């Protein structure tokens, strides 16, 4: 296991790399052309910006921790380790980026075996760098962050992500939305799961749930929520939220309430 001192050294270098990738993304957005968009699948968009940002991140992290493998969205590196692996989304919120909507981020996590030990999410447009290490607390731009103290759903704002492909479970999702619309302060869809998660971590939202996500969408933000005092599970309350394609992250106080709502439509 990496020591806390070593983790902090890795974290500082990771933050620099995330911000460097973010600066590249911000620069490219100024003259981005829609003709540069490619389709990986239905509504699954990518551009040279995603690919170049990922290459920049992988190259940088390879020097920081040469023994670690990679799990990456764009496949820049597919070499994985039995111990340490970086999980990278170079541009979380690609559709927002392409359309000029200023909510997108760089997400980087380090996982050891099956335990998240480091996370960095850099929100490019607001220049906000959220980060955490296992047991080291959560921060944004050098200031400690904590989840909201809202006691229940009726005092909560909930973030989510709309399905944009694989609509087989859409009726379950819409049923959950219908219920939460009537029992909370409201619902928000920002378009970047990493941003949703760090907004829970710093108290801007009390909860976030989404299905059909990949590990690189959630890994960086999940540990930041945990270290900010929140709770993260899958829809059944279990631990399979990194690779299980379901995630619920909350301030902890409202977790069981949302699990109860999810159990009505997602238990079978």
Short mmCIF file of C-alpha atoms in Angstrom, two decimals:
data_model
loop_
_atom_site.label_atom_id
_atom_site.label_comp_id
_atom_site.label_asym_id
_atom_site.label_seq_id
_atom_site.Cartn_x
_atom_site.Cartn_y
_atom_site.Cartn_z
CA UNK A 1 0.00 0.00 0.00
CA UNK A 2 1.27 3.46 -0.86
CA UNK A 3 1.95 5.65 2.17
CA UNK A 4 -0.02 8.86 2.69
CA UNK A 5 3.17 10.83 2.09
CA UNK A 6 3.75 9.09 -1.23
CA UNK A 7 0.09 9.54 -2.18
CA UNK A 8 0.34 13.26 -1.52
CA UNK A 9 3.39 13.51 -3.77
CA UNK A 10 1.54 11.65 -6.53
CA UNK A 11 -1.52 13.84 -5.98
CA UNK A 12 0.38 17.08 -6.46
CA UNK A 13 1.81 15.87 -9.76
CA UNK A 14 -1.59 14.55 -10.87
CA UNK A 15 -3.20 17.92 -10.22
CA UNK A 16 -0.63 19.60 -12.45
CA UNK A 17 -1.29 17.09 -15.24
CA UNK A 18 -5.08 17.49 -14.94
CA UNK A 19 -4.79 21.28 -15.15
CA UNK A 20 -2.46 21.01 -18.14
CA UNK A 21 -5.00 18.84 -19.94
CA UNK A 22 -7.72 21.29 -18.93
CA UNK A 23 -5.77 24.22 -20.35
CA UNK A 24 -5.43 22.37 -23.66
CA UNK A 25 -9.17 21.63 -23.72
CA UNK A 26 -10.03 25.25 -22.91
CA UNK A 27 -7.76 26.50 -25.68
CA UNK A 28 -9.18 24.13 -28.28
CA UNK A 29 -12.77 25.07 -27.37
CA UNK A 30 -12.09 28.63 -28.60
CA UNK A 31 -11.83 27.49 -32.22
CA UNK A 32 -13.46 24.06 -32.16
CA UNK A 33 -15.19 23.00 -35.38
CA UNK A 34 -18.15 20.58 -35.33
CA UNK A 35 -16.64 18.88 -38.38
CA UNK A 36 -14.03 17.42 -36.00
CA UNK A 37 -16.66 15.33 -34.22
CA UNK A 38 -16.58 11.54 -34.59
CA UNK A 39 -19.23 9.00 -33.58
CA UNK A 40 -18.11 5.98 -31.56
CA UNK A 41 -21.74 4.84 -31.42
CA UNK A 42 -25.23 6.30 -31.24
CA UNK A 43 -24.94 9.63 -29.40
CA UNK A 44 -21.43 8.58 -28.25
CA UNK A 45 -19.31 11.47 -29.47
CA UNK A 46 -15.57 12.03 -29.49
CA UNK A 47 -13.07 14.43 -31.05
CA UNK A 48 -9.35 14.93 -31.42
CA UNK A 49 -9.54 17.02 -28.23
CA UNK A 50 -10.55 13.98 -26.13
CA UNK A 51 -7.81 11.88 -27.72
CA UNK A 52 -5.02 14.44 -27.43
CA UNK A 53 -5.97 15.31 -23.85
CA UNK A 54 -5.90 11.62 -22.93
CA UNK A 55 -2.48 11.15 -24.52
CA UNK A 56 -1.17 14.13 -22.57
CA UNK A 57 -2.53 12.66 -19.31
CA UNK A 58 -1.26 9.12 -19.95
CA UNK A 59 2.21 10.36 -20.89
CA UNK A 60 2.38 12.48 -17.74
CA UNK A 61 1.10 9.83 -15.36
CA UNK A 62 3.42 7.20 -16.86
CA UNK A 63 6.31 9.26 -15.50
CA UNK A 64 4.66 9.83 -12.12
CA UNK A 65 3.99 6.14 -11.42
CA UNK A 66 5.66 3.90 -14.03
CA UNK A 67 4.42 0.66 -12.44
CA UNK A 68 0.72 1.57 -12.77
CA UNK A 69 -1.56 0.45 -15.58
CA UNK A 70 -4.37 2.34 -17.26
CA UNK A 71 -8.11 2.17 -17.81
CA UNK A 72 -8.89 4.91 -20.32
CA UNK A 73 -11.97 6.02 -22.21
CA UNK A 74 -10.28 6.54 -25.57
CA UNK A 75 -7.92 3.57 -25.38
CA UNK A 76 -4.67 5.54 -25.46
CA UNK A 77 -3.23 2.88 -23.15
CA UNK A 78 -4.77 -0.55 -22.53
CA UNK A 79 -1.99 -1.96 -20.35
CA UNK A 80 -3.39 -2.86 -16.93
CA UNK A 81 -1.65 -3.85 -13.72
CA UNK A 82 -2.63 -6.42 -11.10
CA UNK A 83 -2.12 -3.77 -8.41
CA UNK A 84 -2.27 -0.07 -9.35
CA UNK A 85 -4.29 1.38 -12.23
CA UNK A 86 -5.13 4.89 -13.34
CA UNK A 87 -8.75 5.40 -14.45
CA UNK A 88 -9.02 8.35 -16.84
CA UNK A 89 -11.72 10.35 -18.55
CA UNK A 90 -9.85 13.12 -20.40
CA UNK A 91 -13.00 15.08 -21.20
CA UNK A 92 -16.08 14.18 -19.18
CA UNK A 93 -18.94 16.06 -20.78
CA UNK A 94 -17.85 15.76 -24.40
CA UNK A 95 -21.34 16.58 -25.70
CA UNK A 96 -21.37 19.79 -23.65
CA UNK A 97 -17.90 20.65 -24.98
CA UNK A 98 -18.92 20.05 -28.59
CA UNK A 99 -22.03 22.24 -28.26
CA UNK A 100 -20.24 24.99 -26.35
CA UNK A 101 -22.01 24.42 -23.03
CA UNK A 102 -19.45 25.28 -20.32
CA UNK A 103 -19.73 22.22 -18.08
CA UNK A 104 -17.00 19.65 -18.68
CA UNK A 105 -14.10 18.25 -16.76
CA UNK A 106 -10.97 16.14 -16.58
CA UNK A 107 -11.33 13.10 -14.29
CA UNK A 108 -8.44 11.01 -12.99
CA UNK A 109 -8.48 8.29 -10.34
CA UNK A 110 -5.94 5.85 -8.97
CA UNK A 111 -7.23 2.47 -7.82
CA UNK A 112 -5.25 -0.18 -5.93
CA UNK A 113 -6.74 -3.64 -6.44
CA UNK A 114 -10.41 -2.69 -6.02
CA UNK A 115 -9.97 0.32 -3.70
CA UNK A 116 -9.96 3.92 -4.87
CA UNK A 117 -7.03 5.75 -3.27
CA UNK A 118 -6.80 9.03 -5.20
CA UNK A 119 -9.07 11.22 -7.28
CA UNK A 120 -8.75 14.51 -9.18
CA UNK A 121 -11.56 16.25 -11.05
CA UNK A 122 -10.69 19.50 -12.78
CA UNK A 123 -13.70 21.55 -13.87
CA UNK A 124 -12.23 23.34 -16.87
CA UNK A 125 -14.50 26.37 -17.20
CA UNK A 126 -14.58 27.45 -13.55
CA UNK A 127 -10.91 26.54 -12.98
CA UNK A 128 -11.93 24.42 -9.98
CA UNK A 129 -9.68 21.53 -9.06
CA UNK A 130 -11.31 19.01 -6.72
CA UNK A 131 -9.13 16.27 -5.24
CA UNK A 132 -8.79 13.68 -2.49
CA UNK A 133 -6.65 10.81 -1.29
CA UNK A 134 -7.78 7.84 0.78
CA UNK A 135 -7.82 9.02 4.39
CA UNK A 136 -6.58 12.48 3.47
CA UNK A 137 -9.79 14.48 3.15
CA UNK A 138 -11.27 16.29 0.16
CA UNK A 139 -10.39 19.71 -1.22
CA UNK A 140 -11.16 22.25 -3.92
CA UNK A 141 -8.44 24.72 -4.89
CA UNK A 142 -6.58 24.06 -1.62
CA UNK A 143 -9.65 24.54 0.61
CA UNK A 144 -11.30 21.63 2.48
CA UNK A 145 -14.75 20.65 1.23
CA UNK A 146 -17.58 18.77 2.92
CA UNK A 147 -20.93 17.38 1.89
CA UNK A 148 -24.15 19.22 2.72
CA UNK A 149 -25.82 18.79 6.11
CA UNK A 150 -29.32 18.67 4.60
CA UNK A 151 -31.24 16.14 6.72
CA UNK A 152 -33.69 14.66 4.23
CA UNK A 153 -34.91 14.56 0.65
CA UNK A 154 -37.33 17.44 1.15
CA UNK A 155 -34.33 19.74 1.75
CA UNK A 156 -32.21 18.32 -1.08
CA UNK A 157 -31.20 19.10 -4.64
CA UNK A 158 -30.49 15.99 -6.71
CA UNK A 159 -28.24 15.70 -9.77
CA UNK A 160 -28.66 13.00 -12.39
CA UNK A 161 -27.74 12.13 -15.93
CA UNK A 162 -30.25 11.35 -18.66
CA UNK A 163 -29.71 8.15 -20.67
CA UNK A 164 -28.58 8.98 -24.20
CA UNK A 165 -28.31 5.42 -25.51
CA UNK A 166 -29.36 1.96 -24.27
CA UNK A 167 -32.92 2.98 -23.45
CA UNK A 168 -34.06 -0.46 -22.22
CA UNK A 169 -34.34 0.78 -18.61
CA UNK A 170 -35.73 4.22 -19.36
CA UNK A 171 -39.16 3.53 -17.83
CA UNK A 172 -37.54 2.63 -14.50
CA UNK A 173 -35.46 5.79 -14.65
CA UNK A 174 -38.47 7.99 -15.47
CA UNK A 175 -40.42 6.49 -12.58
CA UNK A 176 -37.61 7.43 -10.20
CA UNK A 177 -37.48 10.94 -11.66
CA UNK A 178 -41.23 11.36 -11.21
CA UNK A 179 -40.97 10.46 -7.55
CA UNK A 180 -37.92 12.66 -6.84
CA UNK A 181 -39.49 15.63 -8.63
CA UNK A 182 -42.25 15.56 -6.04
CA UNK A 183 -40.11 15.02 -2.94
CA UNK A 184 -37.01 17.24 -3.37
CA UNK A 185 -35.92 20.82 -4.08
CA UNK A 186 -35.52 19.73 -7.69
CA UNK A 187 -33.39 17.83 -10.19
CA UNK A 188 -30.39 19.02 -12.19
CA UNK A 189 -28.67 17.51 -15.23
CA UNK A 190 -25.24 19.08 -15.75
CA UNK A 191 -23.94 16.67 -18.37
CA UNK A 192 -20.73 15.55 -16.65
CA UNK A 193 -20.93 12.78 -14.05
CA UNK A 194 -17.58 13.84 -12.59
CA UNK A 195 -18.95 17.35 -12.03
CA UNK A 196 -22.16 15.93 -10.53
CA UNK A 197 -20.09 13.95 -8.03
CA UNK A 198 -17.82 16.79 -6.92
CA UNK A 199 -20.86 19.05 -6.56
CA UNK A 200 -22.20 16.52 -4.06
CA UNK A 201 -18.79 16.51 -2.36
CA UNK A 202 -18.76 20.29 -1.86
CA UNK A 203 -22.42 20.59 -0.88
CA UNK A 204 -23.88 22.14 -4.02
CA UNK A 205 -26.13 19.10 -4.41
CA UNK A 206 -27.17 16.53 -1.83
CA UNK A 207 -27.23 13.53 -4.13
CA UNK A 208 -26.45 12.15 -7.57
CA UNK A 209 -27.60 8.97 -9.27
CA UNK A 210 -27.15 7.56 -12.75
CA UNK A 211 -27.03 4.22 -14.52
CA UNK A 212 -25.10 2.95 -17.54
CA UNK A 213 -21.91 4.80 -16.62
CA UNK A 214 -18.35 3.54 -17.02
CA UNK A 215 -15.57 3.43 -14.45
CA UNK A 216 -13.82 6.44 -15.95
CA UNK A 217 -16.99 8.53 -15.55
CA UNK A 218 -17.26 8.00 -11.80
CA UNK A 219 -13.97 6.87 -10.24
CA UNK A 220 -12.35 10.28 -9.77
CA UNK A 221 -15.43 11.89 -8.26
CA UNK A 222 -16.47 8.94 -6.11
CA UNK A 223 -13.48 9.04 -3.78
CA UNK A 224 -13.82 12.81 -3.47
CA UNK A 225 -17.40 12.35 -2.25
CA UNK A 226 -16.29 9.69 0.23
CA UNK A 227 -13.46 11.82 1.60
CA UNK A 228 -15.82 14.81 1.88
CA UNK A 229 -17.98 12.79 4.27
CA UNK A 230 -20.51 11.43 1.79
CA UNK A 231 -21.62 7.95 0.90
CA UNK A 232 -21.30 6.13 -2.45
CA UNK A 233 -22.95 2.84 -3.42
CA UNK A 234 -24.65 1.09 -6.30
CA UNK A 235 -28.45 1.12 -6.53
CA UNK A 236 -28.78 -1.80 -4.11
CA UNK A 237 -26.56 -0.19 -1.48
CA UNK A 238 -23.55 -2.33 -2.39
CA UNK A 239 -19.99 -1.48 -3.30
CA UNK A 240 -20.09 -2.20 -7.03
CA UNK A 241 -20.27 1.44 -8.14
CA UNK A 242 -16.98 1.80 -10.03
CA UNK A 243 -17.47 -1.01 -12.54
CA UNK A 244 -21.13 -1.95 -11.92
CA UNK A 245 -22.64 0.80 -14.14
CA UNK A 246 -24.86 2.14 -11.33
CA UNK A 247 -23.94 4.85 -8.84
CA UNK A 248 -25.66 6.67 -6.01
CA UNK A 249 -23.66 9.34 -4.19
CA UNK A 250 -25.15 11.42 -1.39
CA UNK A 251 -24.36 13.46 1.69
CA UNK A 252 -25.11 10.31 3.68
CA UNK A 253 -28.19 11.69 5.42
CA UNK A 254 -30.49 11.07 2.45
CA UNK A 255 -28.86 7.89 1.18
CA UNK A 256 -31.41 5.42 2.52
CA UNK A 257 -34.30 7.57 1.33
CA UNK A 258 -33.04 7.48 -2.24
CA UNK A 259 -32.22 3.78 -1.98
CA UNK A 260 -35.84 3.24 -0.95
CA UNK A 261 -37.00 5.14 -4.04
CA UNK A 262 -34.65 3.16 -6.27
CA UNK A 263 -35.75 -0.16 -4.78
CA UNK A 264 -39.30 0.47 -6.02
CA UNK A 265 -38.18 0.43 -9.65
CA UNK A 266 -34.71 -1.15 -9.81
CA UNK A 267 -34.93 -4.19 -7.53
CA UNK A 268 -35.73 -6.68 -10.30
#
